[in-house]
Backbone as CSV, one residue per row, in Angstrom:
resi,resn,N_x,N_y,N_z,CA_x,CA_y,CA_z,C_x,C_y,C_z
1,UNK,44.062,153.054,45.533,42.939,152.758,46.401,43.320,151.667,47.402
2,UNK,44.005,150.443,46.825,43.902,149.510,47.911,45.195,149.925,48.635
3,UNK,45.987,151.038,48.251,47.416,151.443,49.408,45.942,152.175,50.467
4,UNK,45.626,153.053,49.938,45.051,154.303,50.957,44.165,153.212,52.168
5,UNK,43.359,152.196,51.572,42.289,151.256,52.138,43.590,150.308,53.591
6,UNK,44.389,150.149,53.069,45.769,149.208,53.987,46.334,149.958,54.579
7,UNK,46.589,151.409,54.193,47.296,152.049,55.245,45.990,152.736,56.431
8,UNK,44.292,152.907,56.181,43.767,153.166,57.424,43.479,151.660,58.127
9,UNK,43.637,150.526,57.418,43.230,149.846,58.684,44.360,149.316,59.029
10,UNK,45.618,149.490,58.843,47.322,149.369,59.364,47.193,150.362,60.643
11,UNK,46.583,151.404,60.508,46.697,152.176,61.640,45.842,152.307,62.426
12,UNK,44.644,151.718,62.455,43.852,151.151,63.473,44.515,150.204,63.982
13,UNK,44.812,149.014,63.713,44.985,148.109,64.119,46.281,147.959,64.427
14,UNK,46.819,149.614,64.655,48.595,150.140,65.400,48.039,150.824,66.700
15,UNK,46.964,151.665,66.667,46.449,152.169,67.579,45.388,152.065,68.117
16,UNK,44.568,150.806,67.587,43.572,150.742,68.479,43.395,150.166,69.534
17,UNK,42.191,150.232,70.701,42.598,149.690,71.938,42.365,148.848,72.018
18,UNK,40.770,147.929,71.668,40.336,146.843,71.382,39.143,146.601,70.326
19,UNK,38.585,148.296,69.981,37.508,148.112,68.681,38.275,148.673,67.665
20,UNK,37.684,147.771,66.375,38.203,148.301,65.457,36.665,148.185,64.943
21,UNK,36.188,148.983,63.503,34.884,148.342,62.850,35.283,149.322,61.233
22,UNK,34.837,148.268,60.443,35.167,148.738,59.162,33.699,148.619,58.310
23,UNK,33.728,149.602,57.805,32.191,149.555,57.046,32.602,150.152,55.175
24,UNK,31.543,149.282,54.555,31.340,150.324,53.241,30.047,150.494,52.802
25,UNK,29.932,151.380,52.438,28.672,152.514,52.420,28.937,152.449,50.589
26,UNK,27.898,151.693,49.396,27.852,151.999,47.959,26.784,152.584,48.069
27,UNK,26.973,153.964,46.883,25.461,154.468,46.280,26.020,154.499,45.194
28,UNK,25.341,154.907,44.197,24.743,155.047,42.744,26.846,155.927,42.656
29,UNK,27.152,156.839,43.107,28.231,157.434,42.665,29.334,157.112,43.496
30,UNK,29.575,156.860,44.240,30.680,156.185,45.528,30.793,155.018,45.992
31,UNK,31.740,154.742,46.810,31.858,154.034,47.401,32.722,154.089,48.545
32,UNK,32.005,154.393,49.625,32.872,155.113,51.344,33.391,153.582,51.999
33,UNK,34.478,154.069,52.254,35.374,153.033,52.927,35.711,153.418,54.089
34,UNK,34.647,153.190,55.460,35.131,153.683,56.680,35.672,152.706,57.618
35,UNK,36.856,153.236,58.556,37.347,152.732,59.316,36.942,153.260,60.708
36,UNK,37.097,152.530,61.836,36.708,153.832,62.868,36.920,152.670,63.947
37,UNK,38.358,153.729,65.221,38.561,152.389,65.884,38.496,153.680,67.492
38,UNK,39.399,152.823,68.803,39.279,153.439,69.789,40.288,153.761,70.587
39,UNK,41.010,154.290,69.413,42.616,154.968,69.553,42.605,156.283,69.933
40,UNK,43.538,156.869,70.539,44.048,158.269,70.630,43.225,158.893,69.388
41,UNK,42.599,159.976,69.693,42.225,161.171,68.472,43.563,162.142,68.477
42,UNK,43.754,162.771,67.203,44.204,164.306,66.868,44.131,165.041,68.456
43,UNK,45.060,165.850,68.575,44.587,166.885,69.539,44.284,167.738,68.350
44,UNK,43.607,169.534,68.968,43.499,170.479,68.229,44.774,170.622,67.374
45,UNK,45.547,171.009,68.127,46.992,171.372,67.468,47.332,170.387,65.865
46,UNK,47.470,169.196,66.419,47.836,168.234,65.463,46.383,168.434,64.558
47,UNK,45.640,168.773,64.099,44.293,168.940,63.083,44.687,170.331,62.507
48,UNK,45.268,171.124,63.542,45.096,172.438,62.763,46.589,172.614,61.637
49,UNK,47.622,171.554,61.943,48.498,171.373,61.298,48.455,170.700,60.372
50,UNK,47.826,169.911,60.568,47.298,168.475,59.109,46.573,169.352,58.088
51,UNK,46.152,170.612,58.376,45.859,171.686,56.736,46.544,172.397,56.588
52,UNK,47.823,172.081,56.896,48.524,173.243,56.266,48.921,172.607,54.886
53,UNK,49.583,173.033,54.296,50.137,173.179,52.512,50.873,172.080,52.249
54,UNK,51.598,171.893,54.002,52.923,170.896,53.337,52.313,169.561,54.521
55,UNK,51.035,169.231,54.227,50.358,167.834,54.700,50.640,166.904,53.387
56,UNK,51.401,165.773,53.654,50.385,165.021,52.856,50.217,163.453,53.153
57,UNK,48.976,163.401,54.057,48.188,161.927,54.687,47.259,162.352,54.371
58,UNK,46.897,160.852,55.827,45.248,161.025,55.395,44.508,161.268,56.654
59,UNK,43.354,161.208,56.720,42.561,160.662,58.403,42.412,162.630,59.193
60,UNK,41.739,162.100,60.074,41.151,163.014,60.996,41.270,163.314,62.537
């Protein structure tokens, strides 16, 4: 957990431009750990490759 939690905000804060914002969201069964900055997105291509079989990261 705390690799997966260091490696999304390592890469915000590789690609972001000047926002970064980190939130966590607890309910009763979870606990969401969002990152969300104002870097380059995925193109299509690069998303439709990140499901193939032989992915293995993380992010969107």
């Amino acid at each position: 957990m705390d690799l997966a939690l260091s490696n999304l905000i390592n890469n915000a804060l590789r690609y972001a431009k000047s926002k970064i914002e980190v939130s966590i969201l607890v309910t009763e069964s979870n606990i969401d750990f969002i990152v969300v900055d104002d870097g380059p997105r995925f193109s299509q291509t690069q998303k439709s490759s990140a499901n193939g079989e032989n992915h293995h990261g993380f992010g969107t």
